[in-house]
Amino acid sequence: MTPKSPLEVATEDLENLTRFISHDLRSPIRSIIGFSNLLLDQSPQAFDDSAISNIKTNIKKIIGIAQRTQLLIDSMLTYTRLSERKLQVCELDLTGICTEICSSIVSNRKNIHSKPIDILITPNLKAQGDKTLITVMLENLIDNAIKFASKNETVKIQIGSTTTPKGNAFFIQDNGVGFDMAHAQYLFTPFELLHNQEKYSGIGMGLPISKKIIDLHDGAIWFDSKVNSGTTFYFQI
């Protein structure tokens, strides 16, 4: 894969930032304004128990939308600032990193549901890269894998290495809902969600950030998926 020039990277980041400001940021701001106007329109004379309950509900919605907006802004800043980072390349124990990530995610998700999570990680996976960035990338991919398999009776995740037509690569495979490959071109676009947000929470920045991290390492990332048959992400660094 031919690395992008600094100008191409800067142009792409500017386009994404412009799209974010003009489209993705407008929706939550409109919601905040709408719910705030509902509160302003509430007559003080009508402050019975029902009205107070509605006011509290709208305030909670405003807080939730504001928190999501802050998350959108923080994610976009993280995405655009990645290009400025100087890589600190070292030997990476991917098996160890993935084991720690899985342990943390599984522990957190047990508070949400108690479905069995079966994770198989190949021993002795090694690579060269920036440990901080590669850890972020792996966290995003593993969290996605577990999240989109969470509706199954048993969540099954496999992490390993394999030979592909593009050469040796690492992979993260799940038994989740998958997606239609006809929509694959949108997967690494910031804030694009291929699944219902009410069923699977997220803002659509995990994969774009992961791809940018791989790009910074002059690597490659791709995937194979089928609806209701799981997804496999491959990457080279």
mmCIF file of N, CA and C in Angstrom, residues 144-193:
data_model
loop_
_atom_site.group_PDB
_atom_site.id
_atom_site.type_symbol
_atom_site.label_atom_id
_atom_site.label_comp_id
_atom_site.label_asym_id
_atom_site.label_seq_id
_atom_site.Cartn_x
_atom_site.Cartn_y
_atom_site.Cartn_z
ATOM 1 N N ASN A 144 -15.554 -3.722 19.669
ATOM 2 C CA ASN A 144 -16.561 -3.870 18.612
ATOM 3 C C ASN A 144 -16.964 -5.326 18.454
ATOM 4 N N ALA A 145 -15.970 -6.202 18.429
ATOM 5 C CA ALA A 145 -16.242 -7.629 18.231
ATOM 6 C C ALA A 145 -17.159 -8.164 19.320
ATOM 7 N N ILE A 146 -16.853 -7.821 20.577
ATOM 8 C CA ILE A 146 -17.676 -8.298 21.689
ATOM 9 C C ILE A 146 -19.049 -7.648 21.657
ATOM 10 N N LYS A 147 -19.090 -6.358 21.365
ATOM 11 C CA LYS A 147 -20.371 -5.640 21.343
ATOM 12 C C LYS A 147 -21.330 -6.217 20.307
ATOM 13 N N PHE A 148 -20.835 -6.464 19.095
ATOM 14 C CA PHE A 148 -21.729 -6.911 18.033
ATOM 15 C C PHE A 148 -22.023 -8.410 18.090
ATOM 16 N N ALA A 149 -21.385 -9.104 19.037
ATOM 17 C CA ALA A 149 -21.727 -10.505 19.264
ATOM 18 C C ALA A 149 -22.513 -10.676 20.552
ATOM 19 N N SER A 150 -22.795 -9.566 21.223
ATOM 20 C CA SER A 150 -23.381 -9.620 22.565
ATOM 21 C C SER A 150 -24.817 -10.132 22.602
ATOM 22 N N LYS A 151 -25.500 -10.179 21.455
ATOM 23 C CA LYS A 151 -26.879 -10.674 21.431
ATOM 24 C C LYS A 151 -26.922 -12.202 21.361
ATOM 25 N N ASN A 152 -25.779 -12.833 21.095
ATOM 26 C CA ASN A 152 -25.724 -14.291 21.013
ATOM 27 C C ASN A 152 -25.767 -14.920 22.405
ATOM 28 N N GLU A 153 -26.138 -16.179 22.455
ATOM 29 C CA GLU A 153 -26.129 -16.897 23.725
ATOM 30 C C GLU A 153 -24.706 -16.996 24.268
ATOM 31 N N THR A 154 -23.747 -17.200 23.373
ATOM 32 C CA THR A 154 -22.334 -17.215 23.757
ATOM 33 C C THR A 154 -21.562 -16.325 22.801
ATOM 34 N N VAL A 155 -20.802 -15.404 23.345
ATOM 35 C CA VAL A 155 -19.948 -14.532 22.534
ATOM 36 C C VAL A 155 -18.639 -15.273 22.279
ATOM 37 N N LYS A 156 -18.283 -15.401 21.004
ATOM 38 C CA LYS A 156 -17.050 -16.100 20.656
ATOM 39 C C LYS A 156 -16.123 -15.159 19.881
ATOM 40 N N ILE A 157 -14.922 -14.965 20.417
ATOM 41 C CA ILE A 157 -13.932 -14.088 19.805
ATOM 42 C C ILE A 157 -12.634 -14.874 19.628
ATOM 43 N N GLN A 158 -12.042 -14.750 18.454
ATOM 44 C CA GLN A 158 -10.747 -15.387 18.210
ATOM 45 C C GLN A 158 -9.766 -14.340 17.705
ATOM 46 N N ILE A 159 -8.568 -14.331 18.289
ATOM 47 C CA ILE A 159 -7.521 -13.378 17.908
ATOM 48 C C ILE A 159 -6.274 -14.175 17.563
ATOM 49 N N GLY A 160 -5.736 -13.946 16.366
ATOM 50 C CA GLY A 160 -4.578 -14.722 15.957
ATOM 51 C C GLY A 160 -3.905 -14.141 14.737
ATOM 52 N N SER A 161 -3.153 -14.977 14.050
ATOM 53 C CA SER A 161 -2.482 -14.568 12.814
ATOM 54 C C SER A 161 -2.742 -15.621 11.755
ATOM 55 N N THR A 162 -2.664 -15.208 10.507
ATOM 56 C CA THR A 162 -2.962 -16.116 9.409
ATOM 57 C C THR A 162 -2.294 -15.625 8.132
ATOM 58 N N THR A 163 -2.255 -16.485 7.131
ATOM 59 C CA THR A 163 -1.749 -16.106 5.817
ATOM 60 C C THR A 163 -2.931 -15.738 4.930
ATOM 61 N N THR A 164 -2.877 -14.575 4.322
ATOM 62 C CA THR A 164 -3.945 -14.094 3.457
ATOM 63 C C THR A 164 -3.366 -13.774 2.077
ATOM 64 N N PRO A 165 -4.229 -13.520 1.092
ATOM 65 C CA PRO A 165 -3.720 -13.100 -0.223
ATOM 66 C C PRO A 165 -2.870 -11.826 -0.150
ATOM 67 N N LYS A 166 -3.026 -11.051 0.934
ATOM 68 C CA LYS A 166 -2.241 -9.825 1.109
ATOM 69 C C LYS A 166 -0.993 -10.062 1.956
ATOM 70 N N GLY A 167 -0.734 -11.332 2.294
ATOM 71 C CA GLY A 167 0.427 -11.665 3.117
ATOM 72 C C GLY A 167 0.017 -12.047 4.528
ATOM 73 N N ASN A 168 0.996 -12.245 5.403
ATOM 74 C CA ASN A 168 0.707 -12.588 6.792
ATOM 75 C C ASN A 168 0.001 -11.419 7.473
ATOM 76 N N ALA A 169 -1.006 -11.745 8.266
ATOM 77 C CA ALA A 169 -1.785 -10.694 8.923
ATOM 78 C C ALA A 169 -2.311 -11.206 10.251
ATOM 79 N N PHE A 170 -2.584 -10.269 11.137
ATOM 80 C CA PHE A 170 -3.275 -10.582 12.384
ATOM 81 C C PHE A 170 -4.778 -10.449 12.136
ATOM 82 N N PHE A 171 -5.575 -11.133 12.957
ATOM 83 C CA PHE A 171 -7.024 -11.034 12.757
ATOM 84 C C PHE A 171 -7.757 -11.062 14.085
ATOM 85 N N ILE A 172 -8.939 -10.466 14.082
ATOM 86 C CA ILE A 172 -9.874 -10.519 15.212
ATOM 87 C C ILE A 172 -11.223 -10.932 14.637
ATOM 88 N N GLN A 173 -11.699 -12.086 15.062
ATOM 89 C CA GLN A 173 -12.915 -12.676 14.489
ATOM 90 C C GLN A 173 -13.999 -12.788 15.555
ATOM 91 N N ASP A 174 -15.236 -12.476 15.177
ATOM 92 C CA ASP A 174 -16.348 -12.617 16.117
ATOM 93 C C ASP A 174 -17.480 -13.408 15.476
ATOM 94 N N ASN A 175 -18.439 -13.795 16.278
ATOM 95 C CA ASN A 175 -19.622 -14.508 15.786
ATOM 96 C C ASN A 175 -20.854 -13.618 15.896
ATOM 97 N N GLY A 176 -20.650 -12.329 15.636
ATOM 98 C CA GLY A 176 -21.707 -11.346 15.825
ATOM 99 C C GLY A 176 -22.663 -11.197 14.657
ATOM 100 N N VAL A 177 -23.360 -10.063 14.633
ATOM 101 C CA VAL A 177 -24.424 -9.839 13.654
ATOM 102 C C VAL A 177 -23.886 -9.622 12.249
ATOM 103 N N GLY A 178 -22.603 -9.235 12.136
ATOM 104 C CA GLY A 178 -22.041 -8.993 10.809
ATOM 105 C C GLY A 178 -22.709 -7.811 10.120
ATOM 106 N N PHE A 179 -22.392 -7.639 8.845
ATOM 107 C CA PHE A 179 -23.009 -6.568 8.071
ATOM 108 C C PHE A 179 -22.905 -6.902 6.592
ATOM 109 N N ASP A 180 -23.695 -6.203 5.805
ATOM 110 C CA ASP A 180 -23.714 -6.396 4.359
ATOM 111 C C ASP A 180 -22.476 -5.735 3.758
ATOM 112 N N MET A 181 -21.658 -6.526 3.063
ATOM 113 C CA MET A 181 -20.422 -5.995 2.489
ATOM 114 C C MET A 181 -20.691 -4.937 1.419
ATOM 115 N N ALA A 182 -21.938 -4.823 0.985
ATOM 116 C CA ALA A 182 -22.285 -3.775 0.022
ATOM 117 C C ALA A 182 -22.121 -2.386 0.638
ATOM 118 N N HIS A 183 -22.134 -2.332 1.980
ATOM 119 C CA HIS A 183 -21.977 -1.048 2.681
ATOM 120 C C HIS A 183 -20.567 -0.878 3.230
ATOM 121 N N ALA A 184 -19.652 -1.727 2.796
ATOM 122 C CA ALA A 184 -18.315 -1.750 3.380
ATOM 123 C C ALA A 184 -17.556 -0.438 3.216
ATOM 124 N N GLN A 185 -17.868 0.326 2.155
ATOM 125 C CA GLN A 185 -17.115 1.563 1.900
ATOM 126 C C GLN A 185 -17.334 2.607 2.980
ATOM 127 N N TYR A 186 -18.388 2.433 3.794
ATOM 128 C CA TYR A 186 -18.681 3.423 4.828
ATOM 129 C C TYR A 186 -18.049 3.083 6.180
ATOM 130 N N LEU A 187 -17.448 1.915 6.282
ATOM 131 C CA LEU A 187 -17.059 1.409 7.589
ATOM 132 C C LEU A 187 -16.003 2.275 8.278
ATOM 133 N N PHE A 188 -15.075 2.832 7.511
ATOM 134 C CA PHE A 188 -14.004 3.628 8.097
ATOM 135 C C PHE A 188 -14.262 5.123 7.984
ATOM 136 N N THR A 189 -15.487 5.503 7.617
ATOM 137 C CA THR A 189 -15.852 6.915 7.535
ATOM 138 C C THR A 189 -16.276 7.405 8.911
ATOM 139 N N PRO A 190 -15.712 8.510 9.397
ATOM 140 C CA PRO A 190 -16.076 9.003 10.727
ATOM 141 C C PRO A 190 -17.581 9.201 10.904
ATOM 142 N N PHE A 191 -18.084 8.726 12.042
ATOM 143 C CA PHE A 191 -19.467 8.900 12.478
ATOM 144 C C PHE A 191 -20.488 8.134 11.643
ATOM 145 N N GLU A 192 -20.046 7.216 10.793
ATOM 146 C CA GLU A 192 -20.990 6.367 10.062
ATOM 147 C C GLU A 192 -21.289 5.130 10.894
ATOM 148 N N LEU A 193 -22.570 4.847 11.113
ATOM 149 C CA LEU A 193 -22.990 3.680 11.877
ATOM 150 C C LEU A 193 -23.781 2.743 10.980
#
